[in-house]
Amino acid sequence: FPSHDRGRGYFDGDGCFYHGKKNVVQFSSVFNQDWKFCLEICNKLNLNYYLPNTKNKIGKASTFNIANRNDCIKFLDYIYQNRDNDRIGYDRKYQKYKK
């Protein structure tokens, strides 16, 4: 699959985005997740990102974050390219993206 399809699939399962005061595209996964596919997309599109690992009383987690508004838009535009044609992915997230 092309990287935009993989990005959309992973985003549908383990991703979210927020817009308003704070603009963030975020993927969440297990501690020490291999974020290679996200890194490839971000490097290809020249996007800024950060990779915080967290530990707390409940457990450990890893997130991949894009926090610059323009970078968030570029990332979402990239993963949702051809969405109207292929209809792959959750409609709820796609509709939120379109707003």
PDB file of C-alpha atoms in Angstrom:
ATOM      1  CA  PHE A   1       0.000   0.000   0.000  1.00  0.00           C
ATOM      2  CA  PRO A   2       1.172   3.542  -0.625  1.00  0.00           C
ATOM      3  CA  SER A   3       2.205   5.397   2.520  1.00  0.00           C
ATOM      4  CA  HIS A   4      -0.877   7.659   2.429  1.00  0.00           C
ATOM      5  CA  ASP A   5      -3.130   4.559   2.612  1.00  0.00           C
ATOM      6  CA  ARG A   6      -1.122   3.104   5.511  1.00  0.00           C
ATOM      7  CA  GLY A   7      -1.197   6.473   7.251  1.00  0.00           C
ATOM      8  CA  ARG A   8      -4.967   6.699   6.858  1.00  0.00           C
ATOM      9  CA  GLY A   9      -5.495   3.161   8.134  1.00  0.00           C
ATOM     10  CA  TYR A  10      -3.323   3.693  11.181  1.00  0.00           C
ATOM     11  CA  PHE A  11      -4.880   7.109  11.787  1.00  0.00           C
ATOM     12  CA  ASP A  12      -8.379   5.585  11.707  1.00  0.00           C
ATOM     13  CA  GLY A  13      -7.390   3.008  14.301  1.00  0.00           C
ATOM     14  CA  ASP A  14      -5.012   4.806  16.642  1.00  0.00           C
ATOM     15  CA  GLY A  15      -4.998   8.434  15.599  1.00  0.00           C
ATOM     16  CA  CYS A  16      -6.872  11.589  16.422  1.00  0.00           C
ATOM     17  CA  PHE A  17      -6.682  15.279  15.741  1.00  0.00           C
ATOM     18  CA  TYR A  18      -7.634  18.391  17.604  1.00  0.00           C
ATOM     19  CA  HIS A  19      -8.115  21.859  16.254  1.00  0.00           C
ATOM     20  CA  GLY A  20      -8.874  25.134  17.925  1.00  0.00           C
ATOM     21  CA  LYS A  21      -6.556  26.616  20.533  1.00  0.00           C
ATOM     22  CA  LYS A  22      -4.250  23.677  19.954  1.00  0.00           C
ATOM     23  CA  ASN A  23      -3.763  21.889  16.631  1.00  0.00           C
ATOM     24  CA  VAL A  24      -2.432  18.364  16.934  1.00  0.00           C
ATOM     25  CA  VAL A  25      -2.446  15.186  14.896  1.00  0.00           C
ATOM     26  CA  GLN A  26      -1.587  12.366  17.267  1.00  0.00           C
ATOM     27  CA  PHE A  27      -1.005   8.635  17.010  1.00  0.00           C
ATOM     28  CA  SER A  28      -0.912   6.538  20.181  1.00  0.00           C
ATOM     29  CA  SER A  29       0.614   3.110  20.612  1.00  0.00           C
ATOM     30  CA  VAL A  30       2.709   0.851  22.801  1.00  0.00           C
ATOM     31  CA  PHE A  31       5.890   2.054  24.447  1.00  0.00           C
ATOM     32  CA  ASN A  32       8.823   2.059  21.997  1.00  0.00           C
ATOM     33  CA  GLN A  33       6.545   1.793  18.946  1.00  0.00           C
ATOM     34  CA  ASP A  34       8.350   1.735  15.598  1.00  0.00           C
ATOM     35  CA  TRP A  35       7.125   4.966  13.986  1.00  0.00           C
ATOM     36  CA  LYS A  36       9.029   4.420  10.730  1.00  0.00           C
ATOM     37  CA  PHE A  37       6.019   4.918   8.458  1.00  0.00           C
ATOM     38  CA  CYS A  38       5.114   8.220  10.189  1.00  0.00           C
ATOM     39  CA  LEU A  39       8.710   9.392   9.972  1.00  0.00           C
ATOM     40  CA  GLU A  40       8.761   8.574   6.247  1.00  0.00           C
ATOM     41  CA  ILE A  41       5.595  10.587   5.624  1.00  0.00           C
ATOM     42  CA  CYS A  42       6.815  13.539   7.696  1.00  0.00           C
ATOM     43  CA  ASN A  43      10.224  13.560   6.042  1.00  0.00           C
ATOM     44  CA  LYS A  44       8.633  13.300   2.597  1.00  0.00           C
ATOM     45  CA  LEU A  45       6.323  16.250   3.346  1.00  0.00           C
ATOM     46  CA  ASN A  46       8.910  18.177   5.414  1.00  0.00           C
ATOM     47  CA  LEU A  47       6.714  18.205   8.551  1.00  0.00           C
ATOM     48  CA  ASN A  48       7.794  18.878  12.128  1.00  0.00           C
ATOM     49  CA  TYR A  49       6.949  16.219  14.714  1.00  0.00           C
ATOM     50  CA  TYR A  50       7.847  15.022  18.183  1.00  0.00           C
ATOM     51  CA  LEU A  51       7.858  11.589  19.819  1.00  0.00           C
ATOM     52  CA  PRO A  52       7.189  11.628  23.549  1.00  0.00           C
ATOM     53  CA  ASN A  53       7.277   8.352  25.478  1.00  0.00           C
ATOM     54  CA  THR A  54       5.338   8.399  28.737  1.00  0.00           C
ATOM     55  CA  LYS A  55       5.417   6.288  31.868  1.00  0.00           C
ATOM     56  CA  ASN A  56       2.914   6.533  34.697  1.00  0.00           C
ATOM     57  CA  LYS A  57       1.224   4.362  37.336  1.00  0.00           C
ATOM     58  CA  ILE A  58      -1.055   2.802  34.732  1.00  0.00           C
ATOM     59  CA  GLY A  59       1.672   1.863  32.266  1.00  0.00           C
ATOM     60  CA  LYS A  60       3.791   3.077  29.366  1.00  0.00           C
ATOM     61  CA  ALA A  61       2.839   4.548  26.010  1.00  0.00           C
ATOM     62  CA  SER A  62       4.334   6.131  22.932  1.00  0.00           C
ATOM     63  CA  THR A  63       2.810   8.900  20.828  1.00  0.00           C
ATOM     64  CA  PHE A  64       3.696  10.491  17.536  1.00  0.00           C
ATOM     65  CA  ASN A  65       2.626  14.132  17.350  1.00  0.00           C
ATOM     66  CA  ILE A  66       2.405  16.787  14.672  1.00  0.00           C
ATOM     67  CA  ALA A  67       1.531  20.071  16.360  1.00  0.00           C
ATOM     68  CA  ASN A  68       1.985  22.885  13.854  1.00  0.00           C
ATOM     69  CA  ARG A  69      -1.373  23.831  12.257  1.00  0.00           C
ATOM     70  CA  ASN A  70       0.021  23.965   8.711  1.00  0.00           C
ATOM     71  CA  ASP A  71       1.850  20.668   9.192  1.00  0.00           C
ATOM     72  CA  CYS A  72      -1.338  19.045  10.516  1.00  0.00           C
ATOM     73  CA  ILE A  73      -3.221  20.206   7.436  1.00  0.00           C
ATOM     74  CA  LYS A  74      -0.477  18.947   5.097  1.00  0.00           C
ATOM     75  CA  PHE A  75      -0.448  15.568   6.834  1.00  0.00           C
ATOM     76  CA  LEU A  76      -4.238  15.167   6.733  1.00  0.00           C
ATOM     77  CA  ASP A  77      -4.408  16.330   3.108  1.00  0.00           C
ATOM     78  CA  TYR A  78      -1.798  13.710   2.282  1.00  0.00           C
ATOM     79  CA  ILE A  79      -3.461  10.739   3.987  1.00  0.00           C
ATOM     80  CA  TYR A  80      -6.921  11.702   2.716  1.00  0.00           C
ATOM     81  CA  GLN A  81      -5.914  12.154  -0.908  1.00  0.00           C
ATOM     82  CA  ASN A  82      -8.244  10.093  -3.126  1.00  0.00           C
ATOM     83  CA  ARG A  83     -10.597   9.433  -0.166  1.00  0.00           C
ATOM     84  CA  ASP A  84     -13.635  10.533  -2.181  1.00  0.00           C
ATOM     85  CA  ASN A  85     -12.761   7.901  -4.803  1.00  0.00           C
ATOM     86  CA  ASP A  86     -11.592   4.926  -2.745  1.00  0.00           C
ATOM     87  CA  ARG A  87     -13.996   5.458   0.216  1.00  0.00           C
ATOM     88  CA  ILE A  88     -11.512   3.702   2.537  1.00  0.00           C
ATOM     89  CA  GLY A  89     -11.569   4.813   6.160  1.00  0.00           C
ATOM     90  CA  TYR A  90     -13.949   5.980   8.821  1.00  0.00           C
ATOM     91  CA  ASP A  91     -16.405   8.528   7.514  1.00  0.00           C
ATOM     92  CA  ARG A  92     -16.629  10.238  10.938  1.00  0.00           C
ATOM     93  CA  LYS A  93     -12.938  11.181  10.914  1.00  0.00           C
ATOM     94  CA  TYR A  94     -13.016  12.147   7.256  1.00  0.00           C
ATOM     95  CA  GLN A  95     -15.967  14.473   7.797  1.00  0.00           C
ATOM     96  CA  LYS A  96     -14.180  16.089  10.747  1.00  0.00           C
ATOM     97  CA  TYR A  97     -11.105  16.586   8.559  1.00  0.00           C
ATOM     98  CA  LYS A  98     -13.160  18.231   5.825  1.00  0.00           C
ATOM     99  CA  LYS A  99     -14.455  20.869   8.283  1.00  0.00           C
TER     100      LYS A  99
END
